[in-house]
C-alpha positions as MATLAB code, in Angstrom:
seq = 'XXXXXXXXXXXXXXXXXXXXXXXXXXXXXXXXXXXXXXXXXXXXXXXXXXXXXXXXXXXXXXXXXXXXXXXXXXXXXXXXXXXXXXXXXXXXXXXXXXXXXXXXXXXXXXXXXXXXXXXXXXXXXXXXXXXXXXXXXXXXXXXXXXXXXXXXXXXXXXXXXXXXXXXXXXXXXXXXXXXXXXXXXXXXXXXXXXXXXXXXXXXXXXXXXXXXXXXXXXXXXXXXXXXXXXXXXXXXXXXXXXXXXXXXXXXXXXXXXXXXXXXXXXXXXXXXXXXXXXXXXXXXXXXXXXXXXXXXXXXXXXXXXXXXXXXXXXXXXXXXXXXXXXXXXXXXXXXXXXXXXXXXXXXXXXXXXXXXXXXXXXXXXXXXXXXXXXXXXXXXXXXXXXXXXXXXXXXXXXXXXXXXXXXXXXXXXXX';
ca = [
       9.481   16.760   -2.676;
      10.924   20.012   -3.831;
      11.079   22.239   -6.928;
      13.894   21.862   -9.207;
      13.812   25.278  -10.818;
      12.543   28.513   -9.318;
      11.230   29.998  -12.589;
       8.291   28.055  -14.114;
       8.983   25.361  -11.235;
      10.924   23.411  -13.839;
      10.820   19.630  -14.314;
       9.665   17.469  -11.556;
      12.396   15.206  -10.616;
      11.314   14.013   -7.017;
       8.016   12.585   -6.859;
       5.840   11.529   -3.747;
       5.895    8.067   -2.452;
       2.950    5.616   -2.704;
       0.236    6.491   -0.164;
       1.140    4.801    2.981;
      -0.921    2.293    5.099;
      -0.956    4.671    8.084;
      -1.616    1.434   10.320;
       0.839   -0.341   12.783;
       2.839   -3.217   11.343;
       1.386   -6.648   11.784;
       3.360   -8.755   14.482;
       3.552  -11.757   11.959;
       5.279   -9.656    9.339;
       7.824   -8.123   11.927;
       8.497  -11.601   13.470;
       9.117  -13.112    9.971;
      11.542  -10.224    8.955;
      13.350  -10.341   12.288;
      13.846  -14.089   12.230;
      15.333  -13.844    8.578;
      17.509  -10.930    9.572;
      18.874  -12.987   12.550;
      19.976  -15.679   10.040;
      20.895  -13.675    7.152;
      24.680  -14.428    6.331;
      24.512  -13.073    2.806;
      23.177  -16.345    1.329;
      22.637  -16.801   -2.440;
      22.777  -13.866   -4.776;
      19.592  -14.920   -6.765;
      16.014  -14.341   -5.807;
      14.609  -16.300   -2.883;
      12.926  -19.374   -4.075;
      10.150  -19.045   -1.435;
       9.269  -15.545   -2.799;
       9.058  -16.756   -6.268;
       6.877  -19.676   -5.164;
       4.643  -17.335   -3.212;
       4.280  -14.916   -6.218;
       3.247  -17.948   -8.285;
       0.407  -18.720   -5.872;
      -0.571  -15.164   -5.604;
      -1.000  -14.600   -9.335;
      -2.691  -18.004   -9.702;
      -5.327  -17.057   -7.086;
      -6.200  -14.173   -9.265;
      -6.842  -16.111  -12.379;
      -3.324  -15.883  -13.789;
      -1.648  -19.439  -13.674;
       2.062  -18.936  -13.196;
       5.309  -21.017  -13.160;
       8.380  -20.060  -11.130;
      10.263  -19.499  -14.542;
       7.862  -16.706  -15.523;
       8.221  -14.513  -12.433;
      10.839  -12.103  -11.105;
      11.325  -10.012   -7.845;
      13.088   -6.763   -7.220;
      13.384   -4.103   -4.573;
      10.327   -2.156   -5.686;
       8.320   -1.704   -8.831;
      10.537    1.192  -10.183;
      13.510   -1.279  -10.522;
      11.230   -3.602  -12.540;
      10.048   -0.975  -14.782;
      13.546    0.111  -15.631;
      14.553   -3.482  -16.351;
      11.472   -4.117  -18.573;
      11.942   -0.917  -20.469;
      15.634   -1.578  -21.025;
      14.860   -5.073  -22.182;
      12.080   -4.007  -24.719;
      13.843   -0.810  -25.951;
      11.913    1.755  -27.768;
       9.723    4.543  -26.332;
       6.923    4.268  -23.869;
       3.269    5.465  -23.607;
       1.522    6.155  -20.296;
      -1.768    7.656  -19.376;
      -2.226   11.207  -17.999;
      -2.193   11.315  -15.027;
      -0.106    8.356  -13.866;
       1.845    7.168  -10.917;
       4.762    9.689  -10.110;
       7.387    7.113  -10.573;
       6.631    5.721  -14.013;
       8.056    8.520  -16.305;
      11.261    9.114  -14.443;
      12.219    5.411  -14.587;
      11.923    5.509  -18.396;
      13.527    8.970  -18.821;
      16.510    7.717  -16.839;
      17.190    5.127  -19.599;
      17.139    8.043  -22.208;
      13.876    6.925  -23.660;
      11.069    9.151  -24.587;
       7.666    9.097  -22.730;
       4.309   10.181  -24.401;
       1.377   10.759  -22.294;
      -2.099    9.659  -23.553;
      -5.460   11.191  -22.407;
      -7.611    8.876  -20.343;
     -11.417    8.590  -20.658;
     -13.842   10.674  -18.500;
     -14.984    7.692  -16.311;
     -11.612    6.590  -15.053;
      -7.941    7.127  -15.032;
      -5.090    4.643  -15.391;
      -5.981    3.346  -18.743;
      -5.609    5.448  -21.965;
      -8.578    6.189  -24.171;
      -8.231    3.706  -26.925;
      -8.718    6.307  -29.747;
      -6.216    8.672  -28.233;
      -3.665    5.733  -27.889;
      -3.937    4.763  -31.600;
      -3.718    8.391  -32.586;
      -0.670    8.978  -30.298;
       1.121    5.873  -31.710;
       0.510    7.073  -35.220;
       1.736   10.535  -34.639;
       4.906    9.412  -32.784;
       5.765    6.979  -35.508;
       5.142    9.558  -38.305;
       7.680   11.768  -36.465;
      10.321    9.038  -36.248;
       9.670    7.526  -32.787;
       9.558    3.936  -31.884;
       6.677    3.306  -29.327;
       7.011   -0.219  -28.090;
       5.562   -0.288  -24.607;
       2.322    0.751  -22.784;
       1.973    1.139  -19.119;
      -1.378    1.271  -17.623;
      -3.082    0.491  -14.278;
      -6.527   -1.047  -13.940;
      -6.717    0.282  -10.384;
      -4.967    3.714  -10.427;
      -2.830    5.928   -8.598;
      -3.354    8.879   -8.590;
      -7.119    8.898   -9.452;
      -8.254    6.145   -7.150;
     -10.552    4.931   -9.825;
     -11.023    1.367  -11.337;
     -11.223    0.968  -15.018;
     -14.376   -0.853  -16.249;
     -13.571   -4.088  -18.024;
     -14.874   -2.726  -21.248;
     -12.635    0.245  -21.123;
      -9.639   -2.090  -20.508;
     -10.731   -4.444  -23.295;
     -10.881   -1.616  -25.757;
      -7.508   -0.237  -24.864;
      -5.801   -3.704  -24.911;
      -7.299   -4.366  -28.431;
      -5.954   -0.951  -29.521;
      -2.645   -1.750  -28.022;
      -2.498   -5.142  -29.655;
      -3.416   -3.620  -32.967;
      -0.576   -1.136  -32.540;
       1.880   -3.917  -31.878;
       2.683   -2.759  -28.327;
       3.807   -4.731  -25.313;
       1.834   -3.913  -22.038;
       2.904   -3.587  -18.603;
      -0.031   -3.878  -16.158;
       0.768   -2.124  -12.820;
      -1.600   -3.971  -10.352;
      -0.284   -2.577   -7.231;
      -3.644   -1.369   -6.002;
      -5.888   -4.307   -7.356;
      -6.218   -5.768   -3.828;
      -7.298   -2.419   -2.281;
     -10.581   -2.067   -4.140;
     -13.089   -0.633   -1.761;
     -16.158   -2.567   -2.753;
     -14.819   -5.896   -4.181;
     -18.205   -7.382   -4.573;
     -19.575   -4.506   -6.450;
     -16.388   -3.395   -8.504;
     -15.263   -5.749  -11.373;
     -11.521   -5.439  -11.763;
     -10.074   -7.332  -14.887;
      -6.361   -7.785  -15.483;
      -5.228   -7.086  -19.101;
      -3.117  -10.154  -18.759;
      -6.447  -12.196  -18.623;
      -7.423  -10.508  -22.085;
      -4.155  -10.578  -23.821;
      -1.997  -13.033  -21.947;
       0.744  -13.181  -24.650;
       1.559   -9.580  -24.677;
       1.012   -8.408  -20.968;
       3.510   -8.346  -18.061;
       2.041   -7.729  -14.700;
       3.697   -5.753  -11.968;
       2.808   -5.581   -8.285;
       4.522   -3.427   -5.642;
       3.788   -4.927   -2.222;
       3.879   -1.531   -0.740;
       0.249   -1.310   -2.162;
      -1.564   -4.097   -0.404;
       0.924   -5.355    2.305;
       4.355   -4.086    3.235;
       5.522   -0.673    4.423;
       7.357    1.531    1.674;
      10.632    0.958    3.793;
      10.616   -2.709    2.917;
      10.831   -2.391   -0.864;
       9.667   -5.587   -2.746;
       7.707   -5.999   -5.958;
       7.017   -9.081   -8.181;
       6.255   -9.385  -11.763;
       4.759  -12.121  -14.162;
       5.765  -12.495  -17.649;
       3.701  -13.986  -20.526;
       4.136  -17.872  -20.663;
       5.398  -17.601  -24.243;
       8.757  -17.804  -26.057;
       8.831  -14.167  -26.236;
       7.942  -13.825  -22.515;
      10.753  -16.207  -21.595;
      13.336  -14.076  -23.566;
      11.968  -10.869  -21.890;
      12.119  -12.605  -18.507;
      15.852  -13.449  -19.128;
      16.823  -10.020  -20.192;
      15.005   -8.485  -17.454;
      16.860  -10.800  -14.812;
      20.130   -9.689  -16.608;
      19.349   -5.973  -16.049;
      18.296   -6.633  -12.532;
      21.490   -8.525  -11.879;
      23.520   -5.568  -13.524;
      21.810   -3.071  -11.253;
      22.295   -5.176   -8.113;
      18.628   -4.945   -7.757;
      18.063   -7.878   -5.346;
      15.306   -7.914   -2.571;
      17.141   -8.150    0.730;
      16.790  -11.655    2.296;
      14.626  -10.401    5.384;
      12.297   -8.416    3.183;
      12.059  -11.306    0.920;
      10.946  -13.380    3.680;
       8.285  -10.884    4.787;
       7.202  -10.505    1.102;
       6.750  -14.242    0.841;
       4.743  -14.459    3.955;
       2.425  -11.539    2.722;
       2.022  -13.174   -0.719;
       1.000  -16.532    0.907;
      -1.987  -14.563    2.261;
      -2.518  -16.336    5.576;
      -5.277  -15.350    7.918;
      -3.277  -12.533    9.496;
      -2.469  -10.937    6.163;
      -5.826  -11.397    4.521;
      -7.634  -10.012    7.717;
      -5.491   -7.002    7.923;
      -5.912   -6.355    4.197;
      -9.683   -6.659    4.475;
      -9.861   -4.304    7.680;
      -7.463   -1.838    6.401;
      -8.971   -1.538    2.869;
     -12.475   -1.089    4.579;
     -11.004    1.500    6.939;
      -9.365    3.557    4.123;
     -12.538    3.275    2.004;
     -14.557    4.901    4.647;
     -12.091    7.706    5.142;
     -11.654    8.317    1.471;
     -15.350    8.519    0.925;
     -15.669   10.992    3.765;
     -12.857   13.141    2.360;
     -14.470   12.977   -1.004;
     -17.743   14.258    0.628;
     -15.732   17.185    1.930;
     -13.957   17.892   -1.347;
     -17.199   17.824   -3.412;
     -19.124   19.742   -0.740;
     -16.482   22.550   -1.065;
     -17.215   22.953   -4.849;
     -14.189   21.031   -6.055;
     -14.315   18.135   -8.419;
     -13.351   14.416   -7.733;
     -14.102   11.144   -9.087;
     -15.449    8.915   -6.210;
     -12.408    6.787   -4.932;
     -12.770    3.309   -5.663;
      -9.368    1.717   -4.810;
      -6.297    2.573   -2.681;
      -5.611    4.924    0.003;
      -6.062    8.237   -1.702;
      -8.264   10.515   -3.854;
      -7.741   12.969   -6.611;
      -9.154   16.387   -6.364;
      -9.629   19.260   -8.950;
      -9.763   22.541   -7.382;
     -10.307   24.363  -10.595;
     -13.637   25.689   -9.722;
     -11.887   27.543   -6.850;
      -9.273   29.027   -8.908;
     -10.181   32.672   -8.271;
     -10.217   32.247   -4.574;
      -7.002   30.418   -4.724;
      -5.523   33.224   -6.915;
      -6.262   35.486   -3.926;
      -3.608   33.412   -1.947;
      -1.016   33.484   -4.781;
      -2.086   29.997   -6.026;
      -1.731   29.888   -9.892;
      -0.666   26.265  -10.601;
      -0.391   22.798   -9.104;
       3.082   23.613   -7.406;
       1.540   26.609   -5.677;
      -1.510   24.524   -4.780;
       0.700   21.773   -3.312;
       2.440   24.419   -1.156;
      -0.711   26.097    0.064;
      -2.455   22.767    1.103;
       0.634   21.191    2.505;
       1.172   24.233    4.786;
      -2.507   24.398    5.840;
      -3.181   20.699    6.354;
       0.227   19.811    7.925;
       0.712   16.869    5.603;
       2.337   16.511    1.977;
      -0.436   17.047   -0.638;
       1.423   16.440   -3.936;
       0.273   18.491   -6.942;
      -1.049   16.997  -10.044;
       2.083   17.862  -12.031;
       4.063   15.227  -10.092;
       1.745   12.819  -11.765;
       2.187   14.019  -15.288;
      -0.805   16.328  -15.319;
      -0.488   19.735  -16.619;
       1.181   22.287  -14.266;
      -1.562   24.839  -14.825;
      -4.457   22.389  -13.612;
      -5.127   22.762   -9.973;
      -5.065   19.139   -9.092;
      -3.778   17.305   -5.935;
      -3.651   13.771   -4.545;
      -4.949   13.443   -1.053;
      -3.784   10.438    0.985;
      -6.171    8.907    3.606;
      -3.301    7.756    5.776;
      -2.757   10.962    7.685;
      -6.506   11.090    8.820;
      -5.987    7.876   10.741;
      -3.783    9.771   13.432;
      -0.292   10.412   14.416;
       0.274    7.580   16.777;
      -0.006    3.814   16.817;
      -2.507    4.116   19.381;
      -4.705    6.339   17.355;
      -4.338    4.289   14.192;
      -5.189    1.052   16.201;
      -8.200    2.693   17.480;
      -9.357    3.494   13.903;
      -8.879   -0.298   13.050;
     -10.905   -1.507   16.227;
     -13.707    1.080   16.138;
     -16.859    0.143   14.396;
     -17.442    3.925   13.706;
     -13.787    5.147   12.960;
     -15.206    8.459   11.472;
     -16.544    9.333   14.865;
     -13.157    9.229   16.620;
     -11.966   12.658   17.722;
      -8.767   12.717   15.907;
     -10.352   11.519   12.545;
     -13.089   14.091   12.949;
     -10.429   16.810   13.696;
      -8.525   15.795   10.526;
     -11.481   15.818    8.278;
     -12.668   18.970    9.829;
      -9.420   20.714    9.045;
      -9.766   19.746    5.365;
     -13.323   21.016    5.541;
     -12.342   24.222    7.101;
      -9.555   24.890    4.543;
     -11.641   24.133    1.475;
     -14.815   25.729    3.090;
     -12.825   29.091    3.444;
     -11.940   28.830   -0.312;
     -15.506   28.245   -1.270;
     -16.693   31.121    0.929;
     -14.052   33.374   -0.735;
     -15.252   32.144   -4.225;
     -18.789   33.030   -3.508;
     -18.069   36.540   -2.094;
     -16.084   37.172   -5.294;
     -19.026   36.107   -7.387;
     -21.345   38.244   -5.360;
     -19.002   41.238   -5.746;
     -19.448   40.951   -9.493;
];
C-alpha cells in the first residue's frame, strides 16, 4: 500500500489484500497441491473439470442448484469481475464502503463507478431508495448503469445484511433493469451461523444474479489465487457465461493446475476442510469480538463484526486527539495506526469511503501470533484470548486507542 500523490493523497490505486487466515496451512491442502504440481506437464488450457464439478456441488449445498455449464473459474475474484463487467458493458454501481478491489477492476476497463450509500444497520448492500435515486440521476446525466455489485457478508464492515434488506435492494435493482453480481466470498465465515441468517440474492432473483466466491475467503491462502462464479440458468445467463469465458481466455486468466486441484479439494468440503473452517471461523469470531470491545471501549464506533476476519472502526469521536498527532484524514490514520500497531491498518479511503472520514479496517489475523507455533496454539486452546501473545496484541491496541481517549478527555476538560 502506498500513496499515489503527495498532495491531497491522490487516487488510491493499490488496495490492501483480503484479511488473511493467519493460520498454518492444512496438510491435506498442501499435499494435494504438491501432488498436482509434481504431475503438471502443462495439460489442457481450459478449466479443470474437477474444479468445475466441485464448484457445482459447493453452490448446490447452499441452495443454488448448478450445472457445469453455468460455472467458471479464474485466478481470483478480480479477474472474474473484470470479465463480467467487460461482458455486460455499461457503468457499475457499488456500495460505499466496499472491498478495495471492486472499483479498480471496473475503472481499468474505462467504465464509470458510482458509489451508493448503505443502510445504518449493515454494509455491503446499497440502500434501495438510494440505489433507485442514483440510477435515475446517472441516466439523467447520460450514463448507462447496467451492473450492481453487492456483498451479503461484507468486507470491510464485517456485517451480514438482513434478508429483508437484501430483498428490498434486489427488488429495486430488478426494477431498475440491473444485473447483479453477489460477492459471497465471506458467506462461509459467518460468526454465529445458527443465529445469523444469510440469504444469497441469487435465491431471490435467480435470473439476474451472478454469484462470485473467492476461495481466499473461506479456504485458500491469498498466494493460491482461485475463485469460482455461478451464472443464471437462463439463455441470458448462458450468453454471459460464454462471453466471460472469452474474456478470461483473452486475458490468460487460468487457474494454475496445482491451485485448481487444491481449490477442488477445498470446495468438496471434506472433514479436514470443514473442521478447519469451523474452528478458524470460531477463533476469528472470538478475536474480532474482543477487538470490537477494545475499539468501542476507547470511544470509537464500530458495528459488531458478524462475518470474516476483520472489523471496521470509525475513530471520528477521537478526531481532536488524533489531530494533535497530525492525523487529519484516513490516510494519516492508516499511517498512524500502522506504525503504532506494527501491522497494516488500511484506511477507509481504500474501500471507497470518504478520505476525510477517520475509518480503518482491522484484521484479526495479526492478533493470532507471528509464528506457526503461536497460531496453532490459538487453534488448540479452549481459551485463545488468554494466551500471552494474543493478550499482548489486544493490549497494544487497547493502549494505542486508550491513549487517544485519554487525550480526548483532557482536551474536553481543558475547555
